[in-house]
Short mmCIF file of C-alpha atoms and ligand atoms in Angstrom, two decimals:
data_model
loop_
_atom_site.label_atom_id
_atom_site.label_comp_id
_atom_site.label_asym_id
_atom_site.label_seq_id
_atom_site.Cartn_x
_atom_site.Cartn_y
_atom_site.Cartn_z
CA MET A 1 -19.26 22.76 -0.30
CA GLY A 2 -17.19 19.91 -1.76
CA ALA A 3 -14.96 17.56 0.20
CA ARG A 4 -11.84 19.32 -1.03
CA ASP A 5 -12.98 22.78 0.13
CA VAL A 6 -13.47 21.49 3.64
CA ILE A 7 -10.15 19.74 4.05
CA ILE A 8 -7.76 21.71 1.92
CA GLU A 9 -4.75 23.08 3.74
CA LYS A 10 -5.72 21.61 7.08
CA ASN A 11 -4.95 19.11 9.80
CA PHE A 12 -7.62 17.37 11.87
CA CYS A 13 -6.66 17.37 15.52
CA ASN A 14 -8.88 16.56 18.51
CA GLY A 15 -12.04 16.98 16.42
CA LYS A 16 -11.03 20.39 14.99
CA TRP A 17 -9.56 21.58 11.67
CA VAL A 18 -6.34 23.45 12.34
CA GLN A 19 -3.73 25.10 10.16
CA GLY A 20 -0.15 23.93 10.32
CA THR A 21 2.44 26.51 11.29
CA GLY A 22 5.47 25.05 9.51
CA ALA A 23 6.86 25.38 5.98
CA ARG A 24 4.38 26.05 3.17
CA ILE A 25 4.24 23.05 0.82
CA ALA A 26 2.72 22.92 -2.67
CA VAL A 27 0.66 19.92 -3.80
CA ILE A 28 1.27 19.28 -7.50
CA ASN A 29 -0.97 17.87 -10.25
CA PRO A 30 1.39 15.39 -11.96
CA SER A 31 -0.41 15.77 -15.31
CA THR A 32 0.17 19.53 -15.49
CA GLU A 33 3.02 20.11 -13.00
CA GLN A 34 0.88 22.95 -11.60
CA PRO A 35 0.01 23.40 -7.90
CA ILE A 36 -3.51 22.32 -6.93
CA GLY A 37 -3.22 23.44 -3.33
CA HIS A 38 -0.84 24.28 -0.54
CA PHE A 39 -0.59 23.45 3.11
CA ASN A 40 1.52 24.50 6.05
CA GLU A 41 3.43 21.63 7.53
CA ALA A 42 2.32 20.26 10.92
CA SER A 43 5.13 20.98 13.38
CA ALA A 44 6.36 18.58 16.06
CA GLU A 45 4.14 20.58 18.51
CA LEU A 46 1.01 19.87 16.43
CA VAL A 47 1.98 16.19 16.22
CA ASP A 48 2.30 16.27 20.00
CA ASP A 49 -1.21 17.77 20.30
CA ALA A 50 -2.61 15.05 18.01
CA VAL A 51 -0.90 12.26 19.99
CA ARG A 52 -2.19 13.78 23.25
CA ALA A 53 -5.73 13.88 21.80
CA ALA A 54 -5.43 10.23 20.71
CA ASN A 55 -4.29 9.30 24.24
CA GLU A 56 -7.14 11.21 25.89
CA ALA A 57 -9.70 9.61 23.57
CA PHE A 58 -8.34 6.08 24.01
CA PRO A 59 -10.02 5.05 27.31
CA GLY A 60 -13.49 6.00 26.07
CA TRP A 61 -13.13 4.58 22.57
CA SER A 62 -11.58 1.28 23.68
CA ALA A 63 -14.26 0.82 26.36
CA LEU A 64 -17.10 1.00 23.84
CA PRO A 65 -18.67 -2.31 22.83
CA ALA A 66 -16.98 -3.24 19.55
CA ALA A 67 -20.37 -3.28 17.83
CA GLU A 68 -20.74 0.43 18.69
CA ARG A 69 -17.37 1.20 17.17
CA ALA A 70 -18.53 -0.69 14.08
CA THR A 71 -21.57 1.60 13.86
CA TYR A 72 -19.30 4.65 13.75
CA MET A 73 -17.15 2.97 11.10
CA ARG A 74 -20.18 2.28 8.90
CA LYS A 75 -21.18 5.95 9.23
CA MET A 76 -17.69 6.87 8.00
CA THR A 77 -18.10 4.69 4.91
CA ALA A 78 -21.52 6.26 4.32
CA ALA A 79 -19.80 9.67 4.33
CA ILE A 80 -17.24 8.42 1.82
CA ARG A 81 -19.99 7.10 -0.45
CA ASP A 82 -21.77 10.49 -0.20
CA HIS A 83 -18.57 12.22 -1.42
CA PHE A 84 -17.58 9.52 -3.90
CA GLU A 85 -17.39 11.77 -6.97
CA ASP A 86 -15.34 14.44 -5.17
CA LEU A 87 -12.91 11.84 -3.87
CA VAL A 88 -12.49 10.17 -7.27
CA ALA A 89 -11.85 13.59 -8.83
CA MET A 90 -9.23 14.42 -6.17
CA GLN A 91 -7.53 11.08 -6.68
CA MET A 92 -7.39 11.61 -10.46
CA GLU A 93 -6.10 15.16 -10.11
CA ASN A 94 -3.54 14.53 -7.38
CA CYS A 95 -2.24 11.10 -8.52
CA GLY A 96 -2.87 11.21 -12.30
CA LYS A 97 -4.83 7.94 -12.12
CA PRO A 98 -7.30 6.77 -14.77
CA ARG A 99 -10.91 7.11 -13.56
CA GLY A 100 -11.35 3.33 -13.18
CA GLU A 101 -8.30 3.06 -10.93
CA ALA A 102 -9.33 6.10 -8.88
CA GLU A 103 -12.81 4.61 -8.40
CA ALA A 104 -11.26 1.29 -7.38
CA ASP A 105 -9.20 3.08 -4.70
CA ILE A 106 -12.25 4.72 -3.13
CA ASN A 107 -14.48 1.65 -3.41
CA GLY A 108 -11.66 -0.51 -2.00
CA SER A 109 -11.36 1.85 0.99
CA VAL A 110 -15.08 1.57 1.75
CA ASP A 111 -15.03 -2.23 1.40
CA CYS A 112 -12.07 -2.52 3.73
CA ILE A 113 -13.56 -0.37 6.53
CA ASP A 114 -16.90 -2.24 6.20
CA TYR A 115 -15.08 -5.59 6.35
CA PHE A 116 -13.36 -4.62 9.62
CA ALA A 117 -16.62 -3.20 11.01
CA ASP A 118 -17.98 -6.74 10.58
CA ARG A 119 -14.94 -8.14 12.36
CA ALA A 120 -15.51 -5.68 15.24
CA ASP A 121 -18.95 -7.22 15.73
CA GLU A 122 -17.28 -10.63 16.10
CA LEU A 123 -14.59 -9.29 18.42
CA ASP A 124 -16.99 -8.75 21.34
CA ALA A 125 -17.97 -12.43 21.19
CA ARG A 126 -14.32 -13.56 21.47
CA ARG A 127 -13.23 -11.16 24.19
CA GLN A 128 -12.78 -13.77 26.93
CA THR A 129 -11.64 -17.15 25.60
CA PRO A 130 -10.91 -20.06 27.98
CA ILE A 131 -7.67 -21.97 27.29
CA GLU A 132 -8.05 -25.77 27.39
CA TYR A 133 -5.37 -27.57 29.46
CA ASP A 134 -5.14 -29.94 32.37
CA ILE A 135 -3.11 -28.62 35.30
CA PRO A 136 -4.81 -29.39 38.60
CA GLY A 137 -5.91 -26.24 40.42
CA TYR A 138 -5.37 -23.88 37.46
CA ARG A 139 -7.58 -22.32 34.83
CA SER A 140 -6.69 -19.68 32.23
CA SER A 141 -8.43 -17.51 29.70
CA THR A 142 -7.27 -14.90 27.20
CA ARG A 143 -8.55 -11.43 26.56
CA LEU A 144 -7.86 -9.40 23.42
CA GLU A 145 -7.18 -5.75 24.17
CA PRO A 146 -6.48 -2.81 21.88
CA MET A 147 -2.82 -1.88 21.61
CA GLY A 148 -3.40 1.82 22.40
CA PRO A 149 -3.01 5.02 20.37
CA VAL A 150 -1.23 4.26 17.08
CA GLY A 151 0.33 6.23 14.21
CA PHE A 152 0.15 5.64 10.46
CA ILE A 153 2.75 6.91 7.99
CA LEU A 154 1.31 6.63 4.50
CA PRO A 155 2.62 6.52 0.93
CA TRP A 156 1.47 8.39 -2.19
CA ASN A 157 0.72 5.47 -4.54
CA PHE A 158 -2.68 4.47 -3.11
CA PRO A 159 -3.82 7.33 -0.86
CA MET A 160 -6.99 6.55 1.12
CA LYS A 161 -6.89 2.84 0.22
CA ILE A 162 -3.69 1.93 2.07
CA CYS A 163 -4.89 3.99 5.02
CA SER A 164 -8.11 1.93 5.12
CA TRP A 165 -6.00 -1.24 5.53
CA LYS A 166 -4.62 0.21 8.77
CA LEU A 167 -7.56 2.28 9.94
CA GLY A 168 -10.19 -0.49 9.62
CA PRO A 169 -8.47 -2.93 11.99
CA ALA A 170 -7.20 -0.20 14.34
CA LEU A 171 -10.64 1.37 14.91
CA ALA A 172 -12.33 -2.03 15.13
CA ALA A 173 -9.80 -3.17 17.74
CA GLY A 174 -10.39 -0.02 19.84
CA CYS A 175 -7.20 1.90 19.03
CA THR A 176 -7.16 5.65 18.44
CA VAL A 177 -5.08 6.96 15.56
CA VAL A 178 -2.87 9.74 14.21
CA ILE A 179 -2.54 9.64 10.41
CA LYS A 180 0.28 11.22 8.40
CA PRO A 181 -0.54 11.24 4.67
CA SER A 182 2.24 11.57 2.11
CA GLU A 183 3.04 15.22 1.42
CA VAL A 184 2.71 14.35 -2.30
CA THR A 185 -0.94 13.20 -2.08
CA PRO A 186 -2.54 14.63 1.06
CA PHE A 187 -6.12 15.29 -0.08
CA THR A 188 -8.03 12.02 0.01
CA ASP A 189 -6.20 10.79 3.11
CA THR A 190 -7.07 14.04 4.89
CA PHE A 191 -10.71 13.28 4.06
CA TRP A 192 -10.56 10.57 6.75
CA GLY A 193 -10.81 13.50 9.19
CA ARG A 194 -13.94 14.76 7.46
CA ALA A 195 -15.42 11.25 7.42
CA ALA A 196 -14.75 10.98 11.17
CA GLU A 197 -16.40 14.38 11.70
CA LEU A 198 -19.47 13.45 9.64
CA ALA A 199 -19.76 10.10 11.44
CA GLY A 200 -19.65 11.87 14.82
CA LEU A 201 -16.56 10.03 16.05
CA PRO A 202 -15.57 11.27 19.52
CA ALA A 203 -12.89 13.99 19.33
CA GLY A 204 -9.35 12.64 19.29
CA VAL A 205 -10.20 9.13 18.04
CA LEU A 206 -8.94 9.98 14.55
CA ASN A 207 -6.41 12.75 13.88
CA VAL A 208 -4.63 13.77 10.66
CA VAL A 209 -1.33 15.67 10.52
CA ASN A 210 0.07 16.80 7.17
CA GLY A 211 3.73 17.37 6.48
CA THR A 212 6.98 15.94 5.23
CA GLY A 213 8.53 12.72 6.39
CA ALA A 214 11.55 14.59 7.72
CA VAL A 215 9.51 16.81 10.09
CA THR A 216 5.97 15.49 10.68
CA GLY A 217 6.71 11.81 9.94
CA ALA A 218 9.82 11.77 12.12
CA ALA A 219 7.97 13.52 14.99
CA LEU A 220 5.27 10.84 14.79
CA SER A 221 7.57 7.83 14.56
CA GLU A 222 9.70 9.09 17.47
CA HIS A 223 6.73 9.99 19.69
CA PRO A 224 6.69 8.04 22.96
CA GLY A 225 2.91 8.47 23.25
CA LEU A 226 2.12 5.91 20.53
CA ARG A 227 2.12 2.12 20.94
CA LYS A 228 2.58 1.27 17.27
CA ILE A 229 3.66 2.81 13.98
CA SER A 230 2.18 1.22 10.89
CA PHE A 231 4.12 2.30 7.81
CA THR A 232 3.89 1.68 4.08
CA GLY A 233 6.67 2.98 1.85
CA SER A 234 10.29 2.43 0.95
CA THR A 235 12.57 -0.07 2.68
CA ARG A 236 15.00 2.78 3.39
CA THR A 237 12.42 4.83 5.33
CA GLY A 238 11.06 1.63 6.91
CA LYS A 239 14.48 1.00 8.42
CA SER A 240 14.65 4.51 9.92
CA ILE A 241 11.14 4.08 11.38
CA MET A 242 12.21 0.76 12.88
CA LYS A 243 15.21 2.46 14.51
CA ALA A 244 13.04 5.27 15.89
CA ALA A 245 10.54 2.73 17.27
CA ALA A 246 13.34 0.85 19.04
CA GLU A 247 13.86 3.82 21.37
CA ASP A 248 10.68 3.08 23.35
CA VAL A 249 10.02 -0.45 22.03
CA LYS A 250 6.98 0.52 19.96
CA ASN A 251 5.26 -2.10 17.86
CA ILE A 252 5.78 -1.70 14.14
CA GLY A 253 4.03 -2.84 11.00
CA LEU A 254 6.14 -2.35 7.87
CA GLU A 255 4.80 -2.81 4.34
CA LEU A 256 7.83 -2.07 2.21
CA GLY A 257 8.81 -2.47 -1.36
CA GLY A 258 9.11 -5.40 -3.70
CA LYS A 259 10.67 -6.78 -6.84
CA SER A 260 8.01 -9.33 -7.58
CA PRO A 261 8.36 -11.99 -10.29
CA THR A 262 5.96 -13.46 -12.83
CA LEU A 263 6.87 -17.05 -13.75
CA VAL A 264 5.54 -18.18 -17.13
CA PHE A 265 5.87 -21.91 -17.75
CA GLU A 266 5.99 -23.66 -21.12
CA ASP A 267 2.36 -24.84 -20.90
CA ALA A 268 0.98 -21.32 -20.19
CA ASP A 269 -1.85 -19.72 -22.15
CA LEU A 270 0.27 -17.05 -23.86
CA ASP A 271 -2.53 -14.52 -24.33
CA LEU A 272 -3.31 -14.72 -20.63
CA ALA A 273 0.40 -14.56 -19.78
CA ALA A 274 0.95 -11.42 -21.87
CA ARG A 275 -2.12 -9.72 -20.42
CA LEU A 276 -1.26 -10.54 -16.81
CA ALA A 277 2.42 -9.69 -17.22
CA VAL A 278 1.72 -6.16 -18.43
CA GLU A 279 -1.23 -5.58 -16.13
CA GLY A 280 1.02 -6.49 -13.22
CA VAL A 281 3.47 -3.75 -14.08
CA PHE A 282 1.19 -1.14 -15.72
CA TYR A 283 -1.44 -0.73 -13.00
CA ASN A 284 -1.04 2.71 -11.39
CA SER A 285 1.77 3.35 -13.93
CA GLY A 286 3.80 0.64 -12.23
CA GLN A 287 3.82 2.46 -8.88
CA CYS A 288 2.73 -0.57 -6.89
CA CYS A 289 4.62 -2.29 -4.10
CA ASN A 290 3.54 -5.58 -5.70
CA ALA A 291 4.38 -4.65 -9.31
CA THR A 292 5.41 -7.87 -11.05
CA CYS A 293 8.39 -6.25 -12.73
CA ARG A 294 10.63 -9.32 -13.22
CA LEU A 295 9.33 -11.61 -15.96
CA LEU A 296 10.79 -15.13 -15.90
CA VAL A 297 9.80 -17.04 -19.03
CA HIS A 298 10.50 -20.62 -20.12
CA GLU A 299 13.05 -20.40 -22.93
CA SER A 300 10.84 -22.36 -25.37
CA ILE A 301 8.07 -19.71 -25.38
CA LYS A 302 10.08 -16.50 -24.90
CA ASP A 303 9.91 -15.28 -28.51
CA ALA A 304 6.20 -16.00 -28.89
CA LEU A 305 5.39 -14.31 -25.58
CA THR A 306 7.56 -11.29 -26.36
CA GLU A 307 5.60 -10.66 -29.57
CA LYS A 308 2.37 -10.65 -27.62
CA LEU A 309 3.83 -8.39 -24.95
CA ILE A 310 4.80 -5.82 -27.56
CA GLU A 311 1.22 -5.83 -28.87
CA GLU A 312 0.00 -5.16 -25.31
CA TYR A 313 2.50 -2.30 -24.97
CA LYS A 314 1.32 -0.73 -28.22
CA ALA A 315 -2.26 -0.75 -26.94
CA VAL A 316 -1.39 1.52 -23.98
CA VAL A 317 -2.82 5.04 -24.28
CA LEU A 318 -0.82 7.48 -22.18
CA GLY A 319 -2.79 10.52 -21.16
CA THR A 320 -4.09 12.84 -18.49
CA PRO A 321 -6.98 11.35 -16.48
CA ASP A 322 -9.53 13.48 -18.37
CA THR A 323 -8.39 12.15 -21.79
CA ASP A 324 -10.91 9.83 -23.45
CA GLY A 325 -9.63 6.27 -23.72
CA MET A 326 -6.43 6.85 -21.72
CA THR A 327 -5.19 3.72 -19.96
CA MET A 328 -2.06 5.02 -18.21
CA GLY A 329 -1.38 8.32 -16.50
CA PRO A 330 1.79 10.13 -15.46
CA LEU A 331 3.97 9.14 -12.53
CA ALA A 332 2.82 10.71 -9.29
CA SER A 333 5.65 13.17 -8.68
CA LYS A 334 8.76 14.80 -10.10
CA ALA A 335 10.86 12.71 -7.70
CA GLN A 336 9.35 9.49 -9.03
CA TYR A 337 9.71 10.68 -12.65
CA ASP A 338 13.40 11.43 -12.03
CA LYS A 339 13.84 8.02 -10.43
CA VAL A 340 12.22 6.05 -13.28
CA THR A 341 13.89 8.01 -16.07
CA GLY A 342 17.14 7.61 -14.11
CA TYR A 343 16.71 3.83 -14.40
CA GLN A 344 16.09 4.21 -18.14
CA ASP A 345 19.44 6.08 -18.29
CA ILE A 346 21.15 3.32 -16.29
CA ALA A 347 19.72 0.75 -18.74
CA ARG A 348 21.36 2.64 -21.60
CA GLU A 349 24.68 2.79 -19.71
CA GLU A 350 24.44 -0.96 -18.97
CA GLY A 351 23.69 -1.63 -22.66
CA LEU A 352 20.38 -3.42 -21.98
CA ASN A 353 18.34 -4.63 -24.93
CA CYS A 354 15.28 -2.33 -24.99
CA LEU A 355 12.42 -3.82 -27.05
CA ILE A 356 10.01 -0.90 -26.70
CA GLY A 357 9.88 2.42 -24.83
CA GLY A 358 13.00 3.34 -22.89
CA GLY A 359 12.58 7.08 -22.46
CA ARG A 360 10.51 10.08 -21.44
CA ALA A 361 7.20 10.25 -23.31
CA ALA A 362 8.07 12.81 -26.00
CA ALA A 363 4.44 13.61 -26.88
CA PHE A 364 3.99 15.45 -23.58
CA ASN A 365 5.54 18.85 -22.94
CA THR A 366 4.34 18.85 -19.35
CA GLY A 367 3.49 16.13 -16.88
CA TYR A 368 5.51 13.28 -15.47
CA PHE A 369 4.93 10.87 -18.38
CA VAL A 370 7.32 8.03 -19.20
CA GLU A 371 7.14 5.42 -21.93
CA PRO A 372 6.12 1.93 -20.87
CA THR A 373 9.39 0.08 -21.26
CA LEU A 374 10.43 -3.53 -21.94
CA TYR A 375 13.98 -4.88 -21.57
CA ASP A 376 14.97 -8.34 -22.80
CA ASP A 377 17.68 -10.72 -21.54
CA VAL A 378 18.49 -8.53 -18.56
CA PRO A 379 21.57 -9.83 -16.71
CA LYS A 380 21.01 -10.85 -13.11
CA SER A 381 23.63 -8.31 -12.06
CA SER A 382 21.77 -5.39 -13.69
CA ARG A 383 20.49 -2.72 -11.32
CA LEU A 384 17.20 -2.89 -13.20
CA TRP A 385 16.83 -6.57 -12.26
CA GLN A 386 17.86 -6.01 -8.64
CA GLU A 387 16.31 -2.69 -7.55
CA GLU A 388 12.75 -1.47 -7.12
CA ILE A 389 11.97 0.97 -9.96
CA PHE A 390 8.29 1.71 -9.27
CA GLY A 391 7.35 2.57 -12.83
CA PRO A 392 6.04 0.85 -16.01
CA VAL A 393 9.30 -1.00 -16.65
CA LEU A 394 9.38 -4.77 -17.22
CA CYS A 395 12.57 -6.88 -17.42
CA ILE A 396 12.71 -10.34 -18.99
CA ARG A 397 14.93 -13.35 -18.27
CA THR A 398 14.53 -16.95 -19.38
CA PHE A 399 14.79 -20.27 -17.50
CA SER A 400 14.96 -23.88 -18.59
CA THR A 401 13.76 -25.81 -15.52
CA GLU A 402 11.21 -25.31 -12.77
CA GLU A 403 13.96 -25.41 -10.13
CA GLU A 404 15.87 -22.67 -11.93
CA ALA A 405 12.72 -20.51 -12.17
CA ILE A 406 12.05 -20.82 -8.44
CA ALA A 407 15.68 -20.10 -7.53
CA GLU A 408 15.72 -16.98 -9.72
CA ALA A 409 12.35 -15.80 -8.41
CA ASN A 410 13.63 -16.06 -4.83
CA ASP A 411 17.01 -14.50 -5.59
CA THR A 412 16.11 -11.02 -4.28
CA GLU A 413 16.13 -9.25 -0.95
CA TYR A 414 12.37 -8.71 -1.34
CA GLY A 415 9.43 -11.11 -0.98
CA LEU A 416 6.10 -9.34 -1.35
CA ALA A 417 4.19 -11.01 -4.21
CA ALA A 418 4.65 -13.45 -7.09
CA SER A 419 2.60 -14.57 -10.06
CA ILE A 420 2.60 -18.05 -11.65
CA ILE A 421 1.19 -18.72 -15.11
CA THR A 422 0.72 -22.37 -15.97
CA GLU A 423 -2.10 -24.69 -16.99
CA ASP A 424 -0.77 -27.37 -14.63
CA ASP A 425 -2.48 -27.04 -11.22
CA GLU A 426 -0.09 -29.42 -9.49
CA ARG A 427 2.86 -27.42 -10.69
CA ALA A 428 1.20 -24.19 -9.55
CA GLU A 429 0.74 -25.60 -6.06
CA ARG A 430 4.28 -26.99 -5.91
CA VAL A 431 5.83 -23.71 -7.07
CA ALA A 432 3.63 -21.53 -4.82
CA ALA A 433 4.81 -23.52 -1.81
CA GLN A 434 8.46 -22.75 -2.63
CA LEU A 435 8.18 -19.04 -3.48
CA GLU A 436 9.31 -16.59 -0.81
CA ALA A 437 6.41 -14.16 -1.14
CA GLY A 438 3.54 -13.00 1.05
CA HIS A 439 0.89 -13.38 -1.67
CA VAL A 440 1.14 -15.70 -4.69
CA TYR A 441 -1.22 -15.39 -7.67
CA ASN A 442 -1.91 -18.20 -10.12
CA ASN A 443 -3.38 -17.34 -13.55
CA VAL A 444 -5.20 -14.28 -12.16
CA SER A 445 -4.76 -10.52 -11.96
CA VAL A 446 -3.22 -9.11 -8.83
CA ALA A 447 -6.14 -8.39 -6.49
CA ILE A 448 -6.07 -7.70 -2.75
CA PRO A 449 -9.48 -8.41 -1.17
CA PRO A 450 -9.67 -7.28 2.50
CA GLN A 451 -10.29 -10.89 3.59
CA THR A 452 -6.83 -11.98 2.37
CA SER A 453 -3.45 -11.18 3.93
CA TRP A 454 -1.03 -8.52 2.74
CA GLY A 455 2.64 -8.17 3.66
CA GLY A 456 6.04 -9.48 2.76
CA PHE A 457 8.81 -11.92 3.43
CA LYS A 458 12.40 -10.71 3.88
CA GLN A 459 12.99 -6.95 3.31
CA SER A 460 9.44 -6.48 2.02
CA GLY A 461 8.31 -5.92 5.57
CA ILE A 462 7.21 -7.04 8.98
CA GLY A 463 3.70 -8.18 9.88
CA ARG A 464 0.56 -8.70 7.84
CA GLU A 465 -2.26 -6.34 6.99
CA LEU A 466 -5.86 -7.29 6.15
CA GLY A 467 -7.88 -10.31 7.19
CA PRO A 468 -7.80 -11.59 10.78
CA TRP A 469 -4.01 -11.04 10.75
CA GLY A 470 -4.52 -7.32 10.16
CA LEU A 471 -6.85 -7.09 13.15
CA ALA A 472 -4.41 -9.08 15.32
CA GLY A 473 -1.81 -6.42 14.48
CA PHE A 474 -3.66 -3.89 16.64
CA LEU A 475 -4.51 -6.20 19.55
CA GLU A 476 -2.57 -7.27 22.63
CA VAL A 477 -3.23 -10.74 24.01
CA LYS A 478 -3.63 -10.93 27.76
CA THR A 479 -3.88 -14.27 29.55
CA VAL A 480 -5.45 -14.43 33.02
CA THR A 481 -4.56 -17.54 35.02
CA SER A 482 -6.45 -18.18 38.28
CA ARG A 483 -6.94 -20.79 40.96
CA GLN A 484 -9.63 -23.28 40.02
P1 NDP B 501 9.10 7.02 1.46
O1 NDP B 501 9.18 5.67 2.07
O2 NDP B 501 10.19 7.96 1.81
O3 NDP B 501 7.70 7.72 1.85
C1 NDP B 501 6.60 7.06 2.43
C2 NDP B 501 6.09 7.87 3.61
O4 NDP B 501 7.10 7.96 4.62
C3 NDP B 501 5.70 9.29 3.26
O5 NDP B 501 4.57 9.68 4.04
C4 NDP B 501 6.93 10.06 3.68
O6 NDP B 501 6.66 11.41 3.92
C5 NDP B 501 7.30 9.34 4.96
N1 NDP B 501 8.66 9.53 5.42
C6 NDP B 501 9.78 9.79 4.69
N2 NDP B 501 10.86 9.88 5.50
C7 NDP B 501 10.42 9.67 6.78
C8 NDP B 501 11.05 9.63 8.06
N3 NDP B 501 12.38 9.80 8.21
N4 NDP B 501 10.29 9.38 9.15
C9 NDP B 501 8.96 9.18 9.02
N5 NDP B 501 8.30 9.23 7.85
C10 NDP B 501 9.02 9.44 6.73
O7 NDP B 501 8.98 6.84 -0.09
P2 NDP B 501 9.26 7.90 -1.27
O8 NDP B 501 8.08 8.74 -1.42
O9 NDP B 501 10.58 8.60 -1.04
O10 NDP B 501 9.39 6.90 -2.51
C11 NDP B 501 10.65 6.30 -2.78
C12 NDP B 501 10.47 4.86 -3.18
O11 NDP B 501 9.85 4.11 -2.14
C13 NDP B 501 9.57 4.64 -4.39
O12 NDP B 501 10.24 4.91 -5.57
C14 NDP B 501 9.23 3.19 -4.21
O13 NDP B 501 10.29 2.42 -4.68
C15 NDP B 501 9.10 3.03 -2.69
N6 NDP B 501 7.70 3.13 -2.22
C16 NDP B 501 7.06 1.98 -1.86
C17 NDP B 501 5.74 2.02 -1.50
C18 NDP B 501 4.99 0.77 -1.15
O14 NDP B 501 3.80 0.69 -1.42
N7 NDP B 501 5.61 -0.19 -0.49
C19 NDP B 501 4.96 3.26 -1.50
C20 NDP B 501 5.74 4.42 -1.83
C21 NDP B 501 7.05 4.34 -2.18
P3 NDP B 501 6.52 12.50 2.74
O15 NDP B 501 6.37 11.81 1.45
O16 NDP B 501 5.31 13.19 3.16
O17 NDP B 501 7.75 13.33 2.83
#
């Protein structure tokens, strides 16, 4: 039996697979617009059961030596490796991703959980840390303790992978979890339940509830039985989760959107600049929180770079994931297709200068395909320059000085990522220090190794995922001060 047969249409609650009792929801293949499965939404009562299970499992799980938790986590990644082909196929079918990108999602998930399993081993050694100070008669030490049962609300652009960024540190820290996948892409995230089952995780440590944001997501974010909600998605929904968490002062981790810039200076290698600029906005059909969708180019090289960009655009092969040689798939959902094509309509209304693309992909009768699109000389006031589009749409503006480039790059409510392309290392360092962004790339493709940090400045979010900062996000610090 394949991974999909086991998990389809189900929720994983207290170690058991259970059907939802709410509205019946279709899961759509974005390449064909046909349903590939259905599930019944998890009601608020089922969410309540899952939160209760996570609370009951918490004392036992958090009391385990961290190294033992790490052993369970490594068994989970072994289960994922055993089902690798099934998971890649599900990711391609449900998200429309090219095989290479789908494989990278699953491999990235395994790497992330393994990385935090290694951190769990270290955690035991740091449990009780003396604090150095000199106050006669006093001594203090700190303990790191798991936050408690936590909830994850997940997006549809990188199912499984974004969950691993939350699940790895949470399990390593000793938290128990309730996961809500996106209703658009529930399959591979629901496999976390199967991985937990195959690894023999105690019942209730990991639970999965499937449903819409309005019903299942809201029930989770409002639930008083959780100590933290970790969310990745839109700034709009992030704000409503923040409000819900305020009710009982829950911790929150918010990884929200972006409008990330690429800055190309006059000394840049233009071939590299063209490749990185399009890669940054074409990966996953542009549906990335860190998509570098604002291209700021020094005025002296704009024309030469634009020519190279158009060559890169022409090399894109749109297609379904099973098409030989395809390099870009459809958008993940009808809602996202409507949003991106809506921005192409706005561009026409605003009279933007479209150099290539600009519409629906006419070669496809079905599927959520849009043309990779390039707009030149986009005014700062344009909605396409200001708002997150989340599609393969790149907008160009020019600058004449370094100061101007930095000011323009920072002139946004977001601050997730930024990319600098220059052959001058001193300039790269100087500019990186002034950019308001959680992760700055210099002359390299956007990569997010689990050892680095991930998260944004300003309205791109609150908190950091990955690395030691990600683990700290699921730990409470307790200081014990005693008489010496
Ligand atoms: P949302 O932020 O609405 O969805 C993300 C998750 O939140 C989903 O699991 C969704 O559930 C859930 N959710 C929605 N409403 C609530 C709520 N009131 N309470 C709790 N959970 C909720 O994003 P969309 O799917 O609507 O995408 C819209 C835009 O958001 C995109 O175009 C893009 O700009 C941005 N986005 C950013 C992402 C990032 O990586 N930072 C990822 C995804 C989107 P469900 O989908 O199941 O209904």
